[in-house]
Amino acid sequence: MGLFEKYLSVWVGLCILAGIGLGLVAPGAFEALAALEYANVNFAVAVLIWAMVWPMMIGVDFSAMRRVGERPKGLVITLAVNWLIKPFSMAVLGVVFFKYVFAGLIPPEDADGYLAGLILLGAAPCTAMVFVWSQLTKGDPNYTLVQVSVNDAVMVFAFAPLVALLLGVTDIAVPWETLILSVLLYVVIPLIAGVATRSLMMKRGGEPAVAAFTHRIKPLSVIGLLATVVLLFGFQSETILASPLVIALIAVPIIIQSYGIFAIAYAAAWAWKIPHKVAAPCALIGTSNFFELAVAVAISLFGLNSGAALATVVGVLVEVPVMLTLVAFANRTRNAFPVED
């Protein structure tokens, strides 16, 4: 794990402070950036999101899907947790906390926005950071690649219907056109660009060329993420200062969800006697979130200064320290799992 990944929560925290400060000092600049949009797509944010997502998509190798049948148990758990459990459990936690537990602390209209942001996080399982978590737990890199590739293929078709279903169930209006446009912009197009880039690099020098190119452009993802955080908190500066407790309130269901989902997937892998090098990544891929996608779609659907956008960014702040504790737990419990199939 590189310096930026290891201390991602620190950088995000500093960018939050910078965004709030800049939002108070130069509100006109943020208003001008907010005006740069068409069809609910903000151009400044779109560029930053593409900078985040494209390098990650280069790591997706759909040829790896030919190996799906080699170890089906881990993949079954990954898909079941990611698409049949996680989105729904996140929605339930959001309703419980924002409609009931925190009802007296948050205005109802703000609660709907935070709930929408949690739903977007829950419906976007991890794509890129799972390679880091897999490496830290000595996971099988080839199998992790299979998991990510299959997961991304499912995401193209399942993300929009799941989000629409869960937003509808929680009585939040669903702008279908914007939702589909967001999936095209932030999943399909970056995925196509990533696959095309990977294919070109493979022709030039195989996997080493892919790895070298990905390493060179990796800072784009970090810069895009941190710049997006600055923008979001710049737009939210007055709201946050008026109610600073909101960050902690949003973090509560996200943390509970993260540990709960890991427990379900890891326990299932242990019960099914899956080797640790598959079990650990299998559990971590569902626990982690594709927060870049969640942030982008939240902005497109609800706006830059929405509660939904704020909730997805809080997910970024929470994720790294939570995931590192789970990585440590997975490494300590390695001996409870079979070594090989």
XYZ file of C-alpha atoms in Angstrom:
341
model
C 0.000 0.000 0.000
C 1.420 3.330 -1.067
C 1.655 6.468 1.046
C -1.567 7.932 -0.311
C -3.587 4.741 0.136
C -2.240 4.084 3.631
C -3.140 7.561 4.885
C -6.127 8.168 2.624
C -8.380 9.060 5.557
C -5.841 11.675 6.695
C -5.707 13.276 3.237
C -9.486 13.201 3.008
C -9.747 14.826 6.440
C -7.334 17.600 5.419
C -9.260 18.163 2.187
C -12.495 18.389 4.169
C -10.981 21.193 6.247
C -9.603 22.859 3.116
C -12.963 22.624 1.359
C -14.866 24.099 4.302
C -12.339 26.928 4.595
C -12.383 27.734 0.882
C -16.172 27.555 0.810
C -16.333 30.259 3.449
C -13.560 32.416 1.977
C -14.467 32.164 -1.712
C -18.140 31.156 -2.073
C -18.334 32.862 -5.474
C -15.776 30.490 -6.951
C -17.791 27.465 -5.863
C -20.988 28.988 -7.236
C -19.271 29.480 -10.598
C -18.132 25.838 -10.621
C -21.625 24.676 -9.707
C -22.991 26.541 -12.746
C -20.800 24.506 -15.119
C -23.303 21.744 -15.753
C -25.614 20.255 -18.331
C -28.370 17.665 -17.790
C -27.474 17.502 -14.079
C -23.871 16.599 -14.917
C -21.326 19.032 -13.499
C -18.384 19.255 -15.909
C -15.744 19.948 -13.235
C -16.828 16.964 -11.171
C -17.181 14.736 -14.261
C -13.542 15.341 -15.202
C -12.424 14.554 -11.654
C -14.524 11.384 -11.477
C -13.155 10.120 -14.791
C -9.648 10.807 -13.485
C -10.530 8.621 -10.487
C -12.282 5.761 -12.246
C -10.393 5.262 -15.517
C -7.071 4.129 -13.954
C -8.995 1.611 -11.834
C -10.823 0.148 -14.801
C -7.520 -0.610 -16.551
C -7.011 -3.334 -13.948
C -10.181 -5.146 -15.033
C -9.403 -8.141 -17.239
C -12.538 -9.735 -18.641
C -10.484 -12.610 -20.055
C -10.097 -13.672 -16.419
C -13.796 -14.540 -16.409
C -12.883 -17.741 -18.250
C -11.527 -18.959 -14.906
C -14.813 -18.419 -13.082
C -15.439 -22.131 -12.634
C -12.068 -22.894 -11.069
C -13.097 -21.894 -7.508
C -16.799 -21.125 -7.545
C -17.366 -21.012 -3.768
C -15.661 -17.667 -3.159
C -17.355 -16.119 -6.175
C -20.776 -17.319 -5.026
C -20.275 -15.645 -1.639
C -18.986 -12.449 -3.241
C -21.937 -12.131 -5.613
C -24.527 -13.095 -2.995
C -23.199 -10.589 -0.452
C -22.618 -7.784 -2.964
C -25.950 -7.958 -4.761
C -28.431 -9.849 -2.548
C -27.481 -8.659 0.947
C -25.359 -5.506 1.057
C -27.602 -3.031 -0.847
C -30.664 -4.032 1.185
C -28.923 -4.088 4.573
C -27.510 -0.610 3.895
C -30.973 0.693 3.012
C -32.437 -0.861 6.181
C -29.714 0.657 8.366
C -30.239 4.026 6.708
C -33.971 3.943 7.398
C -33.476 2.799 11.001
C -30.950 5.494 11.842
C -32.142 8.474 9.805
C -35.884 7.921 10.130
C -35.951 6.766 13.753
C -32.749 6.776 15.854
C -31.525 10.183 14.634
C -34.976 11.587 13.821
C -34.758 14.290 16.459
C -31.280 15.395 15.366
C -31.737 15.712 11.590
C -34.438 17.558 9.595
C -36.573 15.092 7.563
C -35.520 16.556 4.201
C -31.833 16.171 5.130
C -32.460 12.617 6.364
C -33.760 11.650 2.917
C -30.572 12.930 1.316
C -28.285 11.056 3.712
C -30.354 7.909 3.221
C -30.020 8.210 -0.560
C -26.248 8.539 -0.211
C -26.072 5.375 1.902
C -28.134 3.492 -0.671
C -25.701 4.540 -3.410
C -22.756 3.359 -1.302
C -24.433 0.030 -0.555
C -25.160 -0.644 -4.220
C -21.569 0.052 -5.330
C -19.214 -2.757 -4.213
C -15.475 -2.191 -4.483
C -13.606 -2.303 -7.784
C -10.063 -1.068 -7.195
C -9.104 -0.887 -3.520
C -9.905 -4.584 -3.113
C -6.611 -5.323 -4.889
C -4.858 -3.478 -2.044
C -6.809 -5.352 0.646
C -6.158 -8.655 -1.146
C -2.425 -7.952 -1.259
C -2.331 -7.070 2.440
C -3.991 -10.383 3.349
C -1.805 -12.398 0.920
C -4.858 -13.168 -1.183
C -4.730 -14.950 -4.509
C -4.246 -12.058 -7.005
C -5.596 -14.025 -9.962
C -8.753 -15.007 -8.136
C -9.222 -11.445 -6.887
C -9.032 -10.300 -10.510
C -11.739 -12.816 -11.435
C -13.939 -11.538 -8.609
C -13.519 -7.902 -9.625
C -14.092 -8.594 -13.317
C -17.292 -10.554 -12.707
C -18.443 -7.966 -10.175
C -17.961 -5.121 -12.676
C -19.842 -7.011 -15.358
C -22.781 -7.421 -12.965
C -22.554 -3.766 -11.915
C -23.144 -2.519 -15.466
C -26.585 -4.133 -15.472
C -27.565 -4.291 -11.783
C -26.518 -0.945 -10.299
C -29.213 1.283 -11.819
C -32.185 -1.077 -11.190
C -31.060 -1.733 -7.601
C -30.630 1.961 -6.815
C -33.992 2.783 -8.397
C -35.713 -0.008 -6.456
C -34.245 0.981 -3.089
C -34.799 4.710 -3.575
C -38.389 3.958 -4.554
C -38.963 1.737 -1.543
C -37.713 4.518 0.738
C -40.007 7.055 -1.020
C -37.182 9.052 -2.591
C -37.934 10.282 -6.126
C -35.932 8.484 -8.820
C -34.975 10.524 -11.913
C -34.514 7.544 -14.216
C -32.933 9.475 -17.072
C -30.263 10.939 -14.806
C -29.610 7.572 -13.157
C -29.086 5.791 -16.479
C -26.932 8.664 -17.765
C -24.804 8.424 -14.619
C -24.227 4.695 -15.104
C -23.231 5.305 -18.725
C -20.898 8.154 -17.804
C -19.274 6.708 -14.716
C -19.378 2.934 -15.248
C -19.807 1.989 -18.902
C -17.626 4.647 -20.562
C -14.702 4.394 -18.079
C -14.936 0.593 -18.262
C -14.745 0.647 -22.073
C -11.860 3.141 -21.916
C -10.078 1.006 -19.324
C -10.478 -2.207 -21.321
C -9.270 -0.455 -24.493
C -6.261 0.979 -22.673
C -5.438 -2.399 -21.154
C -5.675 -4.055 -24.580
C -3.303 -1.462 -26.068
C -0.793 -1.880 -23.243
C -0.962 -5.686 -23.525
C -0.058 -5.441 -27.209
C 2.887 -3.203 -26.381
C 4.402 -5.231 -23.568
C 1.990 -7.552 -21.797
C 1.223 -7.429 -18.076
C 4.455 -5.533 -17.190
C 3.420 -2.729 -19.562
C -0.062 -2.629 -18.004
C 1.410 -2.494 -14.493
C 3.917 0.235 -15.427
C 1.261 2.386 -17.126
C -1.172 1.960 -14.237
C 1.534 2.950 -11.769
C 2.322 6.121 -13.759
C -1.286 7.327 -13.908
C -2.250 6.167 -10.401
C -1.808 9.692 -8.937
C -4.700 10.802 -11.162
C -7.117 8.764 -9.055
C -5.902 10.236 -5.789
C -5.861 13.804 -7.139
C -9.345 13.383 -8.579
C -10.702 12.007 -5.311
C -9.149 14.675 -3.103
C -10.158 17.518 -5.424
C -13.734 16.192 -5.451
C -13.740 16.141 -1.640
C -12.584 19.782 -1.574
C -15.378 20.754 -3.976
C -18.085 18.878 -2.102
C -17.181 20.264 1.296
C -16.741 23.724 -0.187
C -20.344 23.580 -1.310
C -21.426 22.119 2.030
C -19.348 24.437 4.253
C -22.177 26.489 5.746
C -24.367 23.417 6.296
C -21.581 21.496 8.037
C -20.595 24.379 10.302
C -24.230 24.841 11.263
C -24.469 21.124 12.208
C -20.991 19.560 12.623
C -22.453 16.488 14.331
C -23.873 15.318 11.009
C -20.553 13.776 9.874
C -20.478 11.486 12.919
C -24.147 10.585 12.514
C -23.664 9.569 8.880
C -20.611 7.492 9.812
C -22.499 5.317 12.328
C -24.572 3.166 9.898
C -21.642 2.978 7.463
C -19.368 1.534 10.154
C -22.013 -0.945 11.333
C -22.636 -2.022 7.738
C -18.932 -2.530 7.049
C -18.284 -4.800 10.026
C -21.587 -6.629 9.558
C -21.040 -7.419 5.883
C -17.495 -8.617 6.562
C -18.747 -10.885 9.343
C -21.375 -12.455 7.060
C -19.006 -13.091 4.150
C -16.035 -14.206 6.265
C -18.161 -16.567 8.366
C -19.712 -18.060 5.219
C -16.241 -18.628 3.740
C -15.081 -20.290 6.970
C -18.160 -22.521 7.134
C -17.672 -23.508 3.484
C -13.996 -24.314 4.160
C -12.684 -21.881 1.559
C -8.888 -21.292 1.642
C -7.842 -18.081 3.348
C -6.199 -16.631 0.217
C -9.658 -16.669 -1.387
C -11.781 -16.153 1.745
C -10.147 -12.877 2.797
C -10.546 -11.045 -0.545
C -13.996 -12.619 -0.904
C -15.113 -10.936 2.348
C -13.275 -7.663 1.795
C -14.610 -6.966 -1.703
C -18.154 -6.711 -0.371
C -17.133 -4.736 2.694
C -15.329 -2.056 0.707
C -17.226 0.382 -1.538
C -16.805 1.769 -5.045
C -17.149 5.204 -3.466
C -15.992 7.003 -6.628
C -19.108 5.778 -8.426
C -21.328 6.532 -5.434
C -20.009 10.103 -5.221
C -20.469 10.697 -8.945
C -24.021 9.359 -9.088
C -25.017 11.235 -5.909
C -23.868 14.488 -7.484
C -25.669 13.754 -10.754
C -28.925 12.708 -9.102
C -29.145 15.141 -6.208
C -26.615 17.923 -6.776
C -23.234 19.041 -5.522
C -24.524 20.467 -2.253
C -26.894 17.604 -1.468
C -26.978 15.441 1.631
C -26.549 12.391 -0.617
C -23.227 13.705 -1.942
C -22.077 14.481 1.593
C -22.966 10.975 2.806
C -20.943 9.305 0.034
C -17.880 11.392 0.917
C -18.216 10.446 4.586
C -18.016 6.869 3.279
C -14.558 7.688 1.890
C -13.457 9.104 5.237
C -14.624 6.028 7.155
C -13.542 3.286 4.782
C -9.756 3.114 5.071
C -9.409 2.878 8.885
C -12.276 0.374 9.031
C -10.789 -1.759 6.261
C -7.356 -1.759 7.875
C -8.837 -3.156 11.096
C -10.536 -5.901 9.074
C -7.316 -6.684 7.213
C -5.564 -7.063 10.585
C -8.339 -9.367 11.828
C -8.206 -11.471 8.651
C -4.446 -11.898 9.009
C -4.739 -12.914 12.672
C -7.344 -15.566 11.859
C -5.518 -17.060 8.879
C -4.937 -20.403 10.642
C -8.682 -20.979 11.038
C -8.964 -21.557 7.272
C -7.653 -24.285 4.983
C -4.363 -23.445 3.240
C -5.399 -24.834 -0.158
C -8.504 -26.208 -1.897
